[in-house]
mmCIF file of C-alpha atoms and ligand atoms in Angstrom:
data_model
loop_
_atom_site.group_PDB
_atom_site.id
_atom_site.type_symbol
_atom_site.label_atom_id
_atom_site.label_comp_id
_atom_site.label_asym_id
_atom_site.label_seq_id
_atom_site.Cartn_x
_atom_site.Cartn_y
_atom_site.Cartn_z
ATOM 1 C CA UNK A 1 -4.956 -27.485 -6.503
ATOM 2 C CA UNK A 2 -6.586 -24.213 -5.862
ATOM 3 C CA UNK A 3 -4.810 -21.343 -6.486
ATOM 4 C CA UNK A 4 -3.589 -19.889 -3.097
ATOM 5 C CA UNK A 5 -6.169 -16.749 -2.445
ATOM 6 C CA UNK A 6 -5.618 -13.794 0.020
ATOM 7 C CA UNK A 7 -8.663 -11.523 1.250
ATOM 8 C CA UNK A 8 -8.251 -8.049 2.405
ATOM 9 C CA UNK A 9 -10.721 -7.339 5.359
ATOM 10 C CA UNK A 10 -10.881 -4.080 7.821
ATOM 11 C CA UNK A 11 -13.119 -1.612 8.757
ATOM 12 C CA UNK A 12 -14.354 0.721 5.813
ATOM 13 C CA UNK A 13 -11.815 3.680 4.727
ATOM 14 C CA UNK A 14 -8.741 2.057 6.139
ATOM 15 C CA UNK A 15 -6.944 1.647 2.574
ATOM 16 C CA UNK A 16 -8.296 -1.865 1.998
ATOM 17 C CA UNK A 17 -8.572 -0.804 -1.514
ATOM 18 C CA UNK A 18 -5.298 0.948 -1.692
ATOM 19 C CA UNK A 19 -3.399 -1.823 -0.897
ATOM 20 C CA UNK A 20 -5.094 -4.161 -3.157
ATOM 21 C CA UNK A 21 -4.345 -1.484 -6.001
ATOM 22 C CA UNK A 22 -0.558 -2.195 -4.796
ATOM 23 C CA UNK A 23 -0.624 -5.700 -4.408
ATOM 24 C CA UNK A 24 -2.513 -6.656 -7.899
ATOM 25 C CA UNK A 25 -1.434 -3.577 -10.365
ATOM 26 C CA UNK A 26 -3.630 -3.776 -13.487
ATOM 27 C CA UNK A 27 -4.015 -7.648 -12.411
ATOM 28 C CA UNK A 28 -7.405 -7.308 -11.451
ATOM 29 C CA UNK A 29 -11.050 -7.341 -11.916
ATOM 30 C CA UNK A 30 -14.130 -5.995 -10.724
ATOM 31 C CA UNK A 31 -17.167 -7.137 -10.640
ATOM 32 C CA UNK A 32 -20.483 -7.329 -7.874
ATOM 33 C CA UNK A 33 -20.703 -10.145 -5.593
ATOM 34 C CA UNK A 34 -23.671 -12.531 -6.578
ATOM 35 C CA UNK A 35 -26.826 -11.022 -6.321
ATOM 36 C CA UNK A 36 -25.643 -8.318 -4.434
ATOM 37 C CA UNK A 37 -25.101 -4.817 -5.622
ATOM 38 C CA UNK A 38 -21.716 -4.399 -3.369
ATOM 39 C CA UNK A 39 -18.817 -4.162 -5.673
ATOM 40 C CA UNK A 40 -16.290 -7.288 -5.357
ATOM 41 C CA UNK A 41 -12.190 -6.869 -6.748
ATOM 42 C CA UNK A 42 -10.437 -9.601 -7.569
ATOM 43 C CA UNK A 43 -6.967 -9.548 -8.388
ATOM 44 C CA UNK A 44 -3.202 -11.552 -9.138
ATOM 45 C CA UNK A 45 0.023 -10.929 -7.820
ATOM 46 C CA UNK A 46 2.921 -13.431 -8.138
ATOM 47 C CA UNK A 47 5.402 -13.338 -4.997
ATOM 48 C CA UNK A 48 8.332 -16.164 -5.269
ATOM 49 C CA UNK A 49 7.070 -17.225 -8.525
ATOM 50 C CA UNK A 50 3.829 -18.524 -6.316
ATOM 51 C CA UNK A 51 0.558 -17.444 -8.062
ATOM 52 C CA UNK A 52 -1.671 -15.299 -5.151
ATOM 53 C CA UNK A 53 -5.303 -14.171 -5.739
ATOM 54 C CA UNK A 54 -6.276 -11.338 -3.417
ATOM 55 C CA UNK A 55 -9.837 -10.050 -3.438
ATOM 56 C CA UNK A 56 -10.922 -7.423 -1.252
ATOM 57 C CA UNK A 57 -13.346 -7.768 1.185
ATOM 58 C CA UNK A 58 -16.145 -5.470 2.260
ATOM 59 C CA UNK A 59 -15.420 -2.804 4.781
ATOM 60 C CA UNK A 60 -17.226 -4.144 7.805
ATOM 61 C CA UNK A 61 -16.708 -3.134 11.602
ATOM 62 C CA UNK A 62 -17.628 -6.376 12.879
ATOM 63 C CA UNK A 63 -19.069 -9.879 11.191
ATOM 64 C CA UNK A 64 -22.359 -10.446 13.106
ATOM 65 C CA UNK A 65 -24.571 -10.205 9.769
ATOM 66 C CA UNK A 66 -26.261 -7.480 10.698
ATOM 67 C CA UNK A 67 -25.251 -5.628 7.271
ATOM 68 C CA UNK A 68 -25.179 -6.879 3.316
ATOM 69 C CA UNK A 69 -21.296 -6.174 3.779
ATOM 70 C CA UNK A 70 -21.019 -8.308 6.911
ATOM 71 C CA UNK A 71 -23.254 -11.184 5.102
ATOM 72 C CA UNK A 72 -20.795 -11.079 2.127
ATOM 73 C CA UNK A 73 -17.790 -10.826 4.000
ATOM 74 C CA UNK A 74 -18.344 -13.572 6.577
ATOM 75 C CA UNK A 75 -20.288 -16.173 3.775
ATOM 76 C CA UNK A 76 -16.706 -15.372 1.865
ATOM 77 C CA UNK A 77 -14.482 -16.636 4.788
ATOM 78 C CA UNK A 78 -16.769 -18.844 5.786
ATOM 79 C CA UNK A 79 -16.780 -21.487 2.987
ATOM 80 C CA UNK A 80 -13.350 -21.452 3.051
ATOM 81 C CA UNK A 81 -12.129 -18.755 0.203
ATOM 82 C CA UNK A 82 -9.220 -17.837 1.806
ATOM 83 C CA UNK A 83 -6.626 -19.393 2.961
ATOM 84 C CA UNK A 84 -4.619 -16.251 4.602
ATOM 85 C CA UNK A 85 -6.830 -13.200 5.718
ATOM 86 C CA UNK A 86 -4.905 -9.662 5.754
ATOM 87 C CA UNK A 87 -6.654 -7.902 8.238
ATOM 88 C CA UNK A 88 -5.889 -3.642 7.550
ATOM 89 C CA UNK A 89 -5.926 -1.875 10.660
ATOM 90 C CA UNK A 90 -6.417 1.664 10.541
ATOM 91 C CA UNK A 91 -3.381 2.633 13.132
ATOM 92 C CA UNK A 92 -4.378 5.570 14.114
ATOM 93 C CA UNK A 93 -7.887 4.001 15.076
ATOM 94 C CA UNK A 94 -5.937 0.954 16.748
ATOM 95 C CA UNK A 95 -8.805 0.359 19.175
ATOM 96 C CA UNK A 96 -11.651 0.403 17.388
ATOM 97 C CA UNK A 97 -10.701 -1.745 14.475
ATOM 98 C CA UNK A 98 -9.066 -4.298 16.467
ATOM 99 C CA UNK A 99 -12.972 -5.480 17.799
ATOM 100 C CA UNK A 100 -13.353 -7.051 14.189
ATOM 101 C CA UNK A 101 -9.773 -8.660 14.766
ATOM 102 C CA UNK A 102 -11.502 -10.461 17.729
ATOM 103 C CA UNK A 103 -14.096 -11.862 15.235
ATOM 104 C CA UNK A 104 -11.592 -12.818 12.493
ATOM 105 C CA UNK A 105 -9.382 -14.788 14.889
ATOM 106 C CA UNK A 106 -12.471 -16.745 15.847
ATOM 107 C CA UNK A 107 -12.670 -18.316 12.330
ATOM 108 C CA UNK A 108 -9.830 -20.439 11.783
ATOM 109 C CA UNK A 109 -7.855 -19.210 8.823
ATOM 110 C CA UNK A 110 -4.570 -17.529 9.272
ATOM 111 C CA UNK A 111 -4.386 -13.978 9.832
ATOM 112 C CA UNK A 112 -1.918 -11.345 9.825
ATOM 113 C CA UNK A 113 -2.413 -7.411 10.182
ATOM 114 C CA UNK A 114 -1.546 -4.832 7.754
ATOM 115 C CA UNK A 115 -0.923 -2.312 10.249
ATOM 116 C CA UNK A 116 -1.834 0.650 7.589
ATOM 117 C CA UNK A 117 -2.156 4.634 8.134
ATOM 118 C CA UNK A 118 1.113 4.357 10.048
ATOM 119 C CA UNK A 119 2.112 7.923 9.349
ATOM 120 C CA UNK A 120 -1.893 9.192 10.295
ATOM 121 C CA UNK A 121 -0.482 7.562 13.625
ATOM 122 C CA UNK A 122 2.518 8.671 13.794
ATOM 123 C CA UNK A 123 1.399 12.545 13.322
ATOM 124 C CA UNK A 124 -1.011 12.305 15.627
ATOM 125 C CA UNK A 125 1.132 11.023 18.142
ATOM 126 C CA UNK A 126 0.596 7.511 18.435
ATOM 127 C CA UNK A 127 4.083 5.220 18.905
ATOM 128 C CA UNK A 128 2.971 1.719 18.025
ATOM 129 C CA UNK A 129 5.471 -1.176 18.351
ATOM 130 C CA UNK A 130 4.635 -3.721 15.562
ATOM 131 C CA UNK A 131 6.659 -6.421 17.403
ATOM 132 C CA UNK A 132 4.712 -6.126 20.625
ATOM 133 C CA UNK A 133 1.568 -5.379 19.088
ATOM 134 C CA UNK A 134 2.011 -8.850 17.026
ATOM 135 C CA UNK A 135 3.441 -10.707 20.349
ATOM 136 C CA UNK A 136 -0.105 -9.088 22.165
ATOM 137 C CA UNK A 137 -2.129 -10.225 19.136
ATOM 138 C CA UNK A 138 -0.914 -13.750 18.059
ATOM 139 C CA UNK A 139 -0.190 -12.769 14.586
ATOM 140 C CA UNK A 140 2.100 -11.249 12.240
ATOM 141 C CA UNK A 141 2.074 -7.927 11.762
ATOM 142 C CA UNK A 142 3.367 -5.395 9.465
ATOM 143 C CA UNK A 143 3.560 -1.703 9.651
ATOM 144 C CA UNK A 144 2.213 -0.134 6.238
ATOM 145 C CA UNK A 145 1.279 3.143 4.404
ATOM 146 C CA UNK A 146 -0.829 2.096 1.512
ATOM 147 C CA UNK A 147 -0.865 5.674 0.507
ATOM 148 C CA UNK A 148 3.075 5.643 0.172
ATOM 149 C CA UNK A 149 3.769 2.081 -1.008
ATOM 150 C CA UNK A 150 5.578 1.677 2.166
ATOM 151 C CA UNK A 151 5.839 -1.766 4.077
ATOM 152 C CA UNK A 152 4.859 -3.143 0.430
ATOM 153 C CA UNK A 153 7.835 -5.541 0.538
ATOM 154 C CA UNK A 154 7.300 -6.797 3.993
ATOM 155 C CA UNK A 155 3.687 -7.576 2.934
ATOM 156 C CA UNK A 156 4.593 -9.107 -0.092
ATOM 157 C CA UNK A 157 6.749 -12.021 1.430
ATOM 158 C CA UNK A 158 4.688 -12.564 4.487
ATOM 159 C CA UNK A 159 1.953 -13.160 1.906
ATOM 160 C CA UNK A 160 4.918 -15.587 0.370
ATOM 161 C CA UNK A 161 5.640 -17.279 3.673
ATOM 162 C CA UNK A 162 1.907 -17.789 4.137
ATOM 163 C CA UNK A 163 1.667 -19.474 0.775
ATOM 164 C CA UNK A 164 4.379 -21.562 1.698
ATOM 165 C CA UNK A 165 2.223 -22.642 4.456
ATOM 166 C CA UNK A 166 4.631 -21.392 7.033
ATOM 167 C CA UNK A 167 1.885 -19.604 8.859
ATOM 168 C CA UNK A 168 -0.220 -22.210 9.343
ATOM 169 C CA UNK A 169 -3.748 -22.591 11.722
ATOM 170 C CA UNK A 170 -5.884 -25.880 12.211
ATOM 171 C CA UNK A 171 -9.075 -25.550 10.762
ATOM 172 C CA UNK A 172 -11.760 -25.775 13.712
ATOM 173 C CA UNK A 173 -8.987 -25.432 16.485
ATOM 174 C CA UNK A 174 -9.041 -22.954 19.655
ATOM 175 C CA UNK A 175 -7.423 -19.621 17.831
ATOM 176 C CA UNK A 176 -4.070 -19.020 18.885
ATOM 177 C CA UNK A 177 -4.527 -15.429 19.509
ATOM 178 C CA UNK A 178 -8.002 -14.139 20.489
ATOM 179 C CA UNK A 179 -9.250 -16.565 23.832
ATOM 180 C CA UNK A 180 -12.265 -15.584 25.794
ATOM 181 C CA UNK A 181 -11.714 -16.670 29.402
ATOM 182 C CA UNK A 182 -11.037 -19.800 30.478
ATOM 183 C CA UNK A 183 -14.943 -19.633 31.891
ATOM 184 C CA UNK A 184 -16.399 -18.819 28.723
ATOM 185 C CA UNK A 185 -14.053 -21.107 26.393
ATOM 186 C CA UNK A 186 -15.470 -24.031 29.276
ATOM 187 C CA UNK A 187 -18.934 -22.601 28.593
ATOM 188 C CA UNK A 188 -18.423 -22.448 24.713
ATOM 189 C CA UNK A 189 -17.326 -26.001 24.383
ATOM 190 C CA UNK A 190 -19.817 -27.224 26.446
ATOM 191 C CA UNK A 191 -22.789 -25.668 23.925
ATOM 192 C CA UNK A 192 -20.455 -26.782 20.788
ATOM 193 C CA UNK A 193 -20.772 -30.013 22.329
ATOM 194 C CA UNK A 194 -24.775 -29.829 22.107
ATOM 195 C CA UNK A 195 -25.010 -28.484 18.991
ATOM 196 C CA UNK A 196 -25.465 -30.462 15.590
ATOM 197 C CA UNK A 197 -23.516 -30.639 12.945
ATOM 198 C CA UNK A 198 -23.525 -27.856 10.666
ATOM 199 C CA UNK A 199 -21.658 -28.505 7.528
ATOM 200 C CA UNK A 200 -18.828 -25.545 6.702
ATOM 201 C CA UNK A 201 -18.749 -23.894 10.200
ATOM 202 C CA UNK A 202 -16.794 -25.024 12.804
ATOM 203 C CA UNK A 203 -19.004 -25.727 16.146
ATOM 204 C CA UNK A 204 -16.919 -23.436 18.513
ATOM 205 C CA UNK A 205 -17.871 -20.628 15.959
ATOM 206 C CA UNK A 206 -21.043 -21.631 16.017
ATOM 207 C CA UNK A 207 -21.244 -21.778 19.620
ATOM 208 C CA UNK A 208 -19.795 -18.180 19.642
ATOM 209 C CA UNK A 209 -22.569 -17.263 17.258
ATOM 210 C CA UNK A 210 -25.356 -18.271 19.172
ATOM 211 C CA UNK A 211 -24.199 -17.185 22.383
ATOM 212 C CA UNK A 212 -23.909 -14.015 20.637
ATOM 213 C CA UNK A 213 -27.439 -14.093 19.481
ATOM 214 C CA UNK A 214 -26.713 -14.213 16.134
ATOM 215 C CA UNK A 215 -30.149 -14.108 14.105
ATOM 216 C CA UNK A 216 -28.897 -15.472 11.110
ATOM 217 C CA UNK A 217 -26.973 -18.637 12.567
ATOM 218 C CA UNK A 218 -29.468 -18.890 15.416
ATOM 219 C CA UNK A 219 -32.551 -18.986 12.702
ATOM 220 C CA UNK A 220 -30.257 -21.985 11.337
ATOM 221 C CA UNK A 221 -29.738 -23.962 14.228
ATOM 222 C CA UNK A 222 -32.794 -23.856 15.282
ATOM 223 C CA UNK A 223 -33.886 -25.187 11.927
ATOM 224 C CA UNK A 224 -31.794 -28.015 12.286
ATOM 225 C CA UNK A 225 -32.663 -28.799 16.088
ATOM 226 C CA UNK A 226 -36.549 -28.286 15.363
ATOM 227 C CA UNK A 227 -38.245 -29.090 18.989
ATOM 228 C CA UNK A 228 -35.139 -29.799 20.504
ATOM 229 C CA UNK A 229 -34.640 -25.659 19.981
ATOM 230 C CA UNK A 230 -36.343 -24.655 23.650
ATOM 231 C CA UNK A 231 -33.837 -27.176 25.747
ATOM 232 C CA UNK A 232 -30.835 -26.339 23.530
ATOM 233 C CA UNK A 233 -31.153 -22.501 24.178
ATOM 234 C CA UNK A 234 -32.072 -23.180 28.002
ATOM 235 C CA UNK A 235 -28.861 -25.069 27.757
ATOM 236 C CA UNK A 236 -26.726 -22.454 26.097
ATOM 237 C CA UNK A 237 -28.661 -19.660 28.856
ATOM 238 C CA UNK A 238 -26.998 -22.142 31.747
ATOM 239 C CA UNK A 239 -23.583 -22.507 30.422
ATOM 240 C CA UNK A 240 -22.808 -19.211 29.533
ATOM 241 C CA UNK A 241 -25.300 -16.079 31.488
ATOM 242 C CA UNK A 242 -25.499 -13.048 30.038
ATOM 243 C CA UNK A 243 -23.611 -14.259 27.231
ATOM 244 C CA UNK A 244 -23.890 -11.630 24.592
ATOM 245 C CA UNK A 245 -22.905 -8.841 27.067
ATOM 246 C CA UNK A 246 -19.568 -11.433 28.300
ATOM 247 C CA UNK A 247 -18.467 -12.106 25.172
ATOM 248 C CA UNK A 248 -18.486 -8.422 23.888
ATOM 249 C CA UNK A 249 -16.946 -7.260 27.561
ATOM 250 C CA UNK A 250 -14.525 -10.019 26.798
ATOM 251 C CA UNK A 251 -12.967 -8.626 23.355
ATOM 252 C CA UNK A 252 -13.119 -5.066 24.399
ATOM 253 C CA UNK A 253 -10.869 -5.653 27.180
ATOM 254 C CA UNK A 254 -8.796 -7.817 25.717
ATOM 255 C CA UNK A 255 -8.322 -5.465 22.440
ATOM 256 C CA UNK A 256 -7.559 -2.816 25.022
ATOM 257 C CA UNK A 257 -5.140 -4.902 26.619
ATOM 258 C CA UNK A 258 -3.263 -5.487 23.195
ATOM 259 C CA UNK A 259 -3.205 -1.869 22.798
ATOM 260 C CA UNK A 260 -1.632 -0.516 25.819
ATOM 261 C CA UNK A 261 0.947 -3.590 25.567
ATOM 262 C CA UNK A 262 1.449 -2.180 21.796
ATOM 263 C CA UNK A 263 1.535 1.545 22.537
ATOM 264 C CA UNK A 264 4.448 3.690 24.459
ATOM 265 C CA UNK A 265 3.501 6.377 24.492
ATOM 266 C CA UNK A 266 -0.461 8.524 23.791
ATOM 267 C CA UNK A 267 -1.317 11.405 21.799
ATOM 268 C CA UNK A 268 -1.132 14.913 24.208
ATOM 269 C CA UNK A 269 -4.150 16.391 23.646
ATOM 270 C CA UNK A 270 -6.174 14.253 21.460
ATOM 271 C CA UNK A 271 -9.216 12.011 22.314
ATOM 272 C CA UNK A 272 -8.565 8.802 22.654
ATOM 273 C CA UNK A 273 -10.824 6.108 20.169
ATOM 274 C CA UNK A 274 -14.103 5.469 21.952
HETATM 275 P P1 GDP B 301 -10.981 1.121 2.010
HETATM 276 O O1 GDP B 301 -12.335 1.728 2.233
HETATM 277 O O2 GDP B 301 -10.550 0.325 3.194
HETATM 278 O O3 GDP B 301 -10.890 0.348 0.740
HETATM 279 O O4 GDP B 301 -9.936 2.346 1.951
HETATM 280 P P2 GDP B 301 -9.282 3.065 0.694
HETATM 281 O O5 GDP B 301 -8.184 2.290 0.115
HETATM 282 O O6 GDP B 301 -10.389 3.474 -0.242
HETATM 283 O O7 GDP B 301 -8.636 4.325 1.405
HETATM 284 C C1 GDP B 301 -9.421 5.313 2.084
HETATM 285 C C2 GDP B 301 -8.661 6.633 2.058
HETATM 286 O O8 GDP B 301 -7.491 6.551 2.872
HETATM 287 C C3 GDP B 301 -8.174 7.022 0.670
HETATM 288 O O9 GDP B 301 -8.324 8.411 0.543
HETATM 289 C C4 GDP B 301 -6.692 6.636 0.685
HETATM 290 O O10 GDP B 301 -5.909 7.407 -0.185
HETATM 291 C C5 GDP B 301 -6.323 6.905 2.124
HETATM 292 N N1 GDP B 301 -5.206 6.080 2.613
HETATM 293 C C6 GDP B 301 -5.015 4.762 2.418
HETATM 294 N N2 GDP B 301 -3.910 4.337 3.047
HETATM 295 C C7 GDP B 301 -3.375 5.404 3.680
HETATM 296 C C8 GDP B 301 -2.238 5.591 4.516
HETATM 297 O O11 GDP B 301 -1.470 4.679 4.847
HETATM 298 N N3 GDP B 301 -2.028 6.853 4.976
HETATM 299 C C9 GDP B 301 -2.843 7.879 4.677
HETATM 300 N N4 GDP B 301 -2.549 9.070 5.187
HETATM 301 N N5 GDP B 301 -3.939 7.738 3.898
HETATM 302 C C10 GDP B 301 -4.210 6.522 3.400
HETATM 303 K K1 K B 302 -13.625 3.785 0.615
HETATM 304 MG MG1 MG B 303 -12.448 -0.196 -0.569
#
């Protein structure tokens, strides 16, 4: 079988790299991805005498394709070549990077967060509860300073458990984590339900996708569909209104909600994250 592989994924400059430094030590390899001149890092690391690949992802902000890092990122998870995302979260930026969260947990691989720059949030004045924040989110999560080598261990044997397959998602099913409402989920399975198949994605992602008025899966459905494309997106327009705009709404406030479950206490003085 395949040699278990973990891919680091985050927002750019939130120690992505760093931590794959850690995790792999001179076990790893750089190259480009194919036909692409963004660099790609592959690495090793054995935890429990398992054998772990790790490559590290793109920086993105979100995975709508609108960006060569986006395309490479979301291709990657996409046909399957990982089996355990580490999402780093930049901690003192909780807000912001938890959007691309949303759009991770929609894909179904596992995923736990590498809750990194923990002393960035601690200085300026942030008190995030890893426990609560993982209880808000779904997932695992581990507090981490890349920078320091701190939370190393605790990454390390999550990683292990995950290998184990003790953290464990159904390909294709509803995310345990991130929902939309129950009026959007009803809307999203009813355009899944219209759609054809499309080999490697899973149709509620799909669904998501075209709601979202995603050019590059909505130039492929409507490919496959040919003259069937008008009624399909008059379908889609009926089932979910305003989609793009709900769906977006829909993750904000639901990050934000994770956030103030997560977070006692707010920096005096400081701006929040937009
Ligand atoms: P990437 O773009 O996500 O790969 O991020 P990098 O690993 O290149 O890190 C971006 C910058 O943040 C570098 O200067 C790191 O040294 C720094 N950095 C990474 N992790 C931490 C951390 O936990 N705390 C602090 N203070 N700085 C960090
Ligand atoms: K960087
Ligand atoms: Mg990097």
């Amino acid at each position: 079988p395949r040699t278990f592989t973990v891919a680091l994924a985050g927002n750019p400059n939130v120690g992505k790299t760093s931590l794959f430094n850690l995790l792999t030590g001179l076990q790893q390899h750089v190259g480009n991805w194919p036909g692409k001149t963004i660099e790609r890092r592959d690495g090793h690391l054995t935890v429990d005498g398992l054998q772990v690949a790790v490559t590290d992802l793109p920086g993105t902000y979100s995975l709508s394709a609108h960006s060569l890092e986006e395309v490479v990122a979301r291709d990657f998870l996409l046909a399957g070549g990982a089996d355990l995302v580490v999402n780093v979260v930049d901690a003192a930026n909780l807000e912001r990077n938890l959007y691309l969260t949303t759009e991770l947990l929609d894909l179904p691989c596992p995923v736990v967060i590498a809750l990194n720059m923990a002393d960035m949030a601690a200085a300026q004045g942030w008190r995030i509860d890893p426990d609560r924040l993982a209880r808000a989110l779904g997932v695992p999560v581990v507090p981490v300073v890349a920078s320091r080598g701190e939370g190393l261990a605790e990454l390390r044997s999550l990683i292990a458990r995950a290998a184990r397959g003790e953290i464990a998602r159904k390909a294709g099913s509803n995310p345990a984590g991130f929902h939309f409402s129950p009026e959007v989920e009803a809307g999203l399975e009813r355009i899944a339900r219209l759609l054809p198949p499309m080999p490697l994605l899973p149709p509620r992602w799909v669904a998501i996708k075209l709601a979202e008025e995603d050019p590059e899966i909505t130039a492929r459905v409507r490919h496959r569909v040919g003259a069937d494309w008008d009624r399909l997106q008059d379908e889609i327009a009926a089932a979910l209104p305003d989609a793009p705009v709900v769906l977006a709404d829909e993750r904000y406030a639901w990050v934000a909600r994770a956030v103030r479950e997560a977070t006692a206490a707010r920096p005096v003085g400081l701006k929040m994250t937009p």
